[in-house]
Short mmCIF file of C-alpha atoms in Angstrom, two decimals:
data_model
loop_
_atom_site.label_atom_id
_atom_site.label_comp_id
_atom_site.label_asym_id
_atom_site.label_seq_id
_atom_site.Cartn_x
_atom_site.Cartn_y
_atom_site.Cartn_z
CA ASP A 12 10.00 2.03 -13.28
CA ILE A 13 6.64 3.72 -13.66
CA GLN A 14 6.46 7.08 -11.94
CA MET A 15 3.16 8.07 -10.36
CA THR A 16 2.70 11.82 -10.08
CA GLN A 17 -0.06 12.98 -7.79
CA SER A 18 -1.49 16.46 -7.62
CA PRO A 19 -2.03 18.58 -5.72
CA PRO A 20 0.32 17.67 -2.84
CA SER A 21 -2.15 19.26 -0.47
CA VAL A 22 -5.61 20.75 -0.67
CA SER A 23 -7.87 22.55 1.75
CA ALA A 24 -11.64 22.45 1.34
CA SER A 25 -14.80 23.13 3.27
CA VAL A 26 -17.48 20.81 4.59
CA GLY A 27 -19.88 20.01 1.75
CA ASP A 28 -17.36 20.73 -1.00
CA ARG A 29 -16.19 18.30 -3.65
CA VAL A 30 -12.50 17.73 -4.38
CA THR A 31 -10.66 15.98 -7.17
CA ILE A 32 -7.20 14.49 -6.89
CA THR A 33 -5.22 13.57 -9.99
CA CYS A 34 -2.69 10.82 -10.54
CA ARG A 35 -0.61 10.59 -13.68
CA ALA A 36 1.40 7.53 -14.69
CA SER A 37 4.63 7.89 -16.68
CA GLN A 38 3.40 5.18 -19.03
CA GLY A 39 0.11 3.44 -19.69
CA ILE A 40 -1.16 1.16 -16.95
CA HIS A 41 -4.60 0.35 -18.36
CA SER A 42 -6.93 0.42 -15.32
CA TYR A 43 -4.54 -1.16 -12.83
CA LEU A 44 -4.75 1.69 -10.36
CA ALA A 45 -5.84 1.86 -6.75
CA TRP A 46 -6.57 4.70 -4.36
CA PHE A 47 -5.94 4.57 -0.63
CA GLN A 48 -6.89 6.75 2.31
CA GLN A 49 -4.58 7.05 5.29
CA LYS A 50 -5.35 8.88 8.50
CA PRO A 51 -2.59 9.82 10.97
CA GLY A 52 -1.33 6.85 12.93
CA ARG A 53 -3.48 4.41 10.98
CA ALA A 54 -2.87 1.87 8.25
CA PRO A 55 -3.90 2.75 4.71
CA LYS A 56 -7.38 1.75 3.63
CA THR A 57 -8.29 0.80 0.08
CA LEU A 58 -10.98 3.00 -1.46
CA ILE A 59 -10.87 2.18 -5.16
CA PHE A 60 -9.25 -0.52 -7.30
CA GLY A 61 -9.35 -1.13 -11.02
CA ALA A 62 -9.36 2.68 -11.37
CA SER A 63 -13.10 2.95 -10.73
CA ILE A 64 -14.31 -0.03 -8.67
CA LEU A 65 -15.42 0.92 -5.21
CA GLN A 66 -14.02 -1.31 -2.47
CA SER A 67 -16.79 -3.02 -0.51
CA GLY A 68 -17.87 -0.97 2.48
CA VAL A 69 -16.54 2.30 1.10
CA PRO A 70 -19.12 5.09 0.81
CA SER A 71 -20.26 6.08 -2.67
CA LYS A 72 -19.05 9.63 -2.04
CA PHE A 73 -15.70 8.30 -3.27
CA SER A 74 -15.37 7.71 -6.99
CA GLY A 75 -12.52 7.02 -9.37
CA SER A 76 -12.09 7.40 -13.08
CA GLY A 77 -9.51 7.22 -15.81
CA SER A 78 -7.42 4.73 -17.69
CA GLY A 79 -4.07 4.65 -19.40
CA THR A 80 -2.04 7.45 -17.82
CA GLU A 81 -4.57 9.86 -16.27
CA PHE A 82 -6.67 9.06 -13.25
CA THR A 83 -8.80 10.98 -10.80
CA LEU A 84 -10.25 10.42 -7.36
CA THR A 85 -13.27 12.53 -6.54
CA ILE A 86 -14.63 12.95 -3.04
CA SER A 87 -18.03 14.57 -2.82
CA THR A 88 -19.88 16.22 0.04
CA LEU A 89 -16.79 16.51 2.20
CA GLN A 90 -17.08 15.82 5.91
CA PRO A 91 -14.51 16.39 8.65
CA GLU A 92 -13.73 12.65 8.76
CA ASP A 93 -12.49 12.81 5.16
CA SER A 94 -9.43 14.67 6.38
CA ALA A 95 -6.58 12.31 5.49
CA THR A 96 -3.76 11.69 3.05
CA TYR A 97 -4.72 9.98 -0.20
CA PHE A 98 -2.35 7.86 -2.28
CA CYS A 99 -2.61 6.30 -5.71
CA GLN A 100 -0.75 3.14 -6.71
CA GLN A 101 -0.23 1.30 -9.98
CA TYR A 102 -0.19 -2.48 -10.02
CA ASN A 103 0.24 -3.12 -13.72
CA PHE A 104 4.01 -3.51 -13.60
CA TYR A 105 6.64 -4.41 -11.06
CA PRO A 106 7.98 -2.60 -9.19
CA LEU A 107 4.62 -1.47 -7.87
CA THR A 108 4.74 2.28 -7.35
CA PHE A 109 2.82 4.84 -5.32
CA GLY A 110 2.08 8.48 -5.82
CA GLY A 111 3.55 10.92 -3.35
CA GLY A 112 0.24 11.52 -1.61
CA THR A 113 -2.29 14.34 -1.34
CA LYS A 114 -3.05 15.74 2.10
CA LEU A 115 -6.66 16.81 2.35
CA GLU A 116 -7.60 19.26 5.07
CA ILE A 117 -11.18 20.13 5.85
CA GLU A 118 -11.67 23.69 6.99
CA GLU B 24 -13.97 -10.40 7.46
CA VAL B 25 -10.51 -10.15 5.95
CA GLN B 26 -7.80 -9.75 8.56
CA LEU B 27 -4.06 -9.35 8.18
CA VAL B 28 -2.07 -9.28 11.41
CA GLU B 29 1.65 -8.52 11.32
CA SER B 30 4.16 -9.41 13.99
CA GLY B 31 7.90 -9.41 14.50
CA GLY B 32 8.75 -5.73 14.49
CA ASP B 33 11.56 -4.77 16.82
CA ILE B 34 14.51 -2.49 17.46
CA ILE B 35 17.56 -3.91 15.74
CA GLN B 36 21.12 -2.77 15.22
CA PRO B 37 22.46 -1.96 11.76
CA GLY B 38 23.64 -5.09 10.03
CA GLY B 39 21.21 -7.24 11.95
CA SER B 40 18.44 -9.55 10.80
CA LEU B 41 14.75 -9.77 11.53
CA THR B 42 11.80 -11.76 10.24
CA LEU B 43 8.31 -10.34 10.00
CA SER B 44 5.20 -12.49 9.81
CA CYS B 45 1.64 -11.84 8.72
CA ALA B 46 -1.28 -14.06 9.68
CA ALA B 47 -4.15 -13.93 7.22
CA SER B 48 -7.78 -14.89 7.71
CA GLY B 49 -11.19 -14.29 6.19
CA PHE B 50 -10.27 -15.19 2.60
CA THR B 51 -8.73 -18.03 0.62
CA PHE B 52 -5.11 -17.07 1.18
CA SER B 53 -3.72 -19.46 -1.40
CA ASN B 54 -5.66 -17.71 -4.18
CA TYR B 55 -3.99 -14.32 -3.82
CA ALA B 56 -0.64 -12.69 -4.35
CA MET B 57 0.51 -10.94 -1.20
CA GLY B 58 3.09 -8.34 -0.39
CA TRP B 59 4.80 -5.94 1.96
CA VAL B 60 4.71 -2.15 1.88
CA ARG B 61 6.66 0.11 4.21
CA GLN B 62 6.38 3.66 5.41
CA ALA B 63 9.31 5.49 6.92
CA PRO B 64 8.48 8.04 9.64
CA GLY B 65 6.68 11.01 8.09
CA LYS B 66 7.10 9.66 4.57
CA GLY B 67 4.98 8.13 1.85
CA LEU B 68 4.31 4.50 1.00
CA GLU B 69 7.05 2.32 -0.53
CA TRP B 70 6.35 -1.08 -2.01
CA VAL B 71 8.88 -3.63 -0.75
CA SER B 72 8.08 -7.08 -2.10
CA ASP B 73 5.37 -9.33 -3.54
CA ILE B 74 4.90 -13.05 -3.84
CA SER B 75 2.57 -14.88 -6.17
CA ALA B 76 -0.31 -16.98 -4.91
CA THR B 77 1.63 -20.23 -5.19
CA GLY B 78 4.89 -18.73 -4.00
CA ALA B 79 6.62 -19.57 -7.26
CA ASP B 80 7.29 -15.95 -8.19
CA THR B 81 8.77 -13.22 -6.02
CA TYR B 82 9.42 -9.55 -6.69
CA TYR B 83 11.52 -7.00 -4.83
CA ALA B 84 12.17 -3.30 -4.77
CA ASP B 85 15.73 -2.47 -5.77
CA SER B 86 16.28 -1.01 -2.30
CA VAL B 87 15.89 -4.43 -0.65
CA LYS B 88 16.89 -6.85 -3.39
CA GLY B 89 19.52 -9.29 -2.15
CA ARG B 90 18.82 -8.46 1.50
CA PHE B 91 15.13 -9.35 1.97
CA ILE B 92 13.37 -12.63 1.22
CA ILE B 93 9.62 -12.97 0.99
CA SER B 94 7.95 -16.32 1.52
CA ARG B 95 4.58 -17.79 2.33
CA ASP B 96 3.07 -20.90 3.89
CA ASN B 97 -0.32 -21.44 2.33
CA SER B 98 -1.12 -24.32 4.70
CA LYS B 99 -0.74 -21.93 7.64
CA GLU B 100 -2.03 -18.85 5.78
CA THR B 101 1.01 -16.86 6.73
CA LEU B 102 3.33 -14.49 4.92
CA HIS B 103 6.92 -13.81 5.95
CA LEU B 104 9.58 -11.24 5.24
CA GLU B 105 13.13 -12.19 6.21
CA MET B 106 15.27 -9.09 6.43
CA LYS B 107 19.07 -9.19 6.54
CA SER B 108 21.86 -6.62 6.55
CA LEU B 109 19.44 -4.08 7.90
CA ARG B 110 20.27 -0.41 7.46
CA THR B 111 19.05 2.68 9.25
CA ASP B 112 17.02 3.62 6.19
CA ASP B 113 15.03 0.40 6.57
CA THR B 114 13.41 1.95 9.63
CA ALA B 115 9.68 2.01 8.91
CA ILE B 116 6.28 0.61 9.64
CA TYR B 117 5.93 -2.54 7.57
CA TYR B 118 2.47 -3.39 6.30
CA CYS B 119 1.32 -6.75 5.03
CA ALA B 120 -1.04 -6.14 2.15
CA ARG B 121 -3.11 -7.74 -0.55
CA LEU B 122 -2.72 -5.14 -3.30
CA VAL B 123 -3.93 -6.66 -6.53
CA GLY B 124 -7.64 -6.11 -7.02
CA GLU B 125 -9.72 -5.60 -3.87
CA GLY B 126 -7.09 -4.49 -1.42
CA TYR B 127 -6.53 -5.13 2.26
CA TRP B 128 -3.89 -3.96 4.71
CA GLY B 129 -2.68 -5.08 8.08
CA GLN B 130 -2.22 -2.67 10.96
CA GLY B 131 1.56 -2.61 10.50
CA THR B 132 4.58 -3.54 12.58
CA LEU B 133 7.39 -1.12 13.43
CA VAL B 134 10.97 -1.93 12.56
CA THR B 135 13.56 0.43 13.99
CA VAL B 136 17.16 0.03 12.87
CA SER B 137 19.41 1.97 15.19
CA SER B 138 22.63 1.58 17.10
#
């Protein structure tokens, strides 16, 4: 199974800051990677697929990059509503696997 | 607008069975693989099962293989997850999801396995 290692597990930032979350795959997955945002008590929401393709309706403050084994999600100009847990997921191979999540807190 | 609406969650005793359903709308259901993802209380996301667009191919996490069966009815645009021999560690919110490419999630349905 492909292991998805996300870092950091948690991060605290201020309004207006930019943060970067990293996801590392245990083997190459080309660009078959998605990023999700989940707020407490809510279903996950897709932000990025294909490593860098912005889901329709998602603000351009979210961006993704990477291919192979190293991927990043960058969130710019942080606002209080960006406070959430972010997950990565590979869909190149079964079983599909998720990263452990990164909890983003906005100070 | 894409919508995925799950139903069927319940409180069930260990060893019991339950079937979840997901009604899809807003896209050509028969063109897409679909799946189920679960989230135990306070935990991360765990992929459970996927089914190909035609239903010919199914995939399962090791944790549910042999106990869960995924199926779909493209004429009714519905997805199902039949769960048997339920265990306490199957307790979770179960999400119906389209995960390959542009992704969409349902709101989830809670399955609680407890005596």
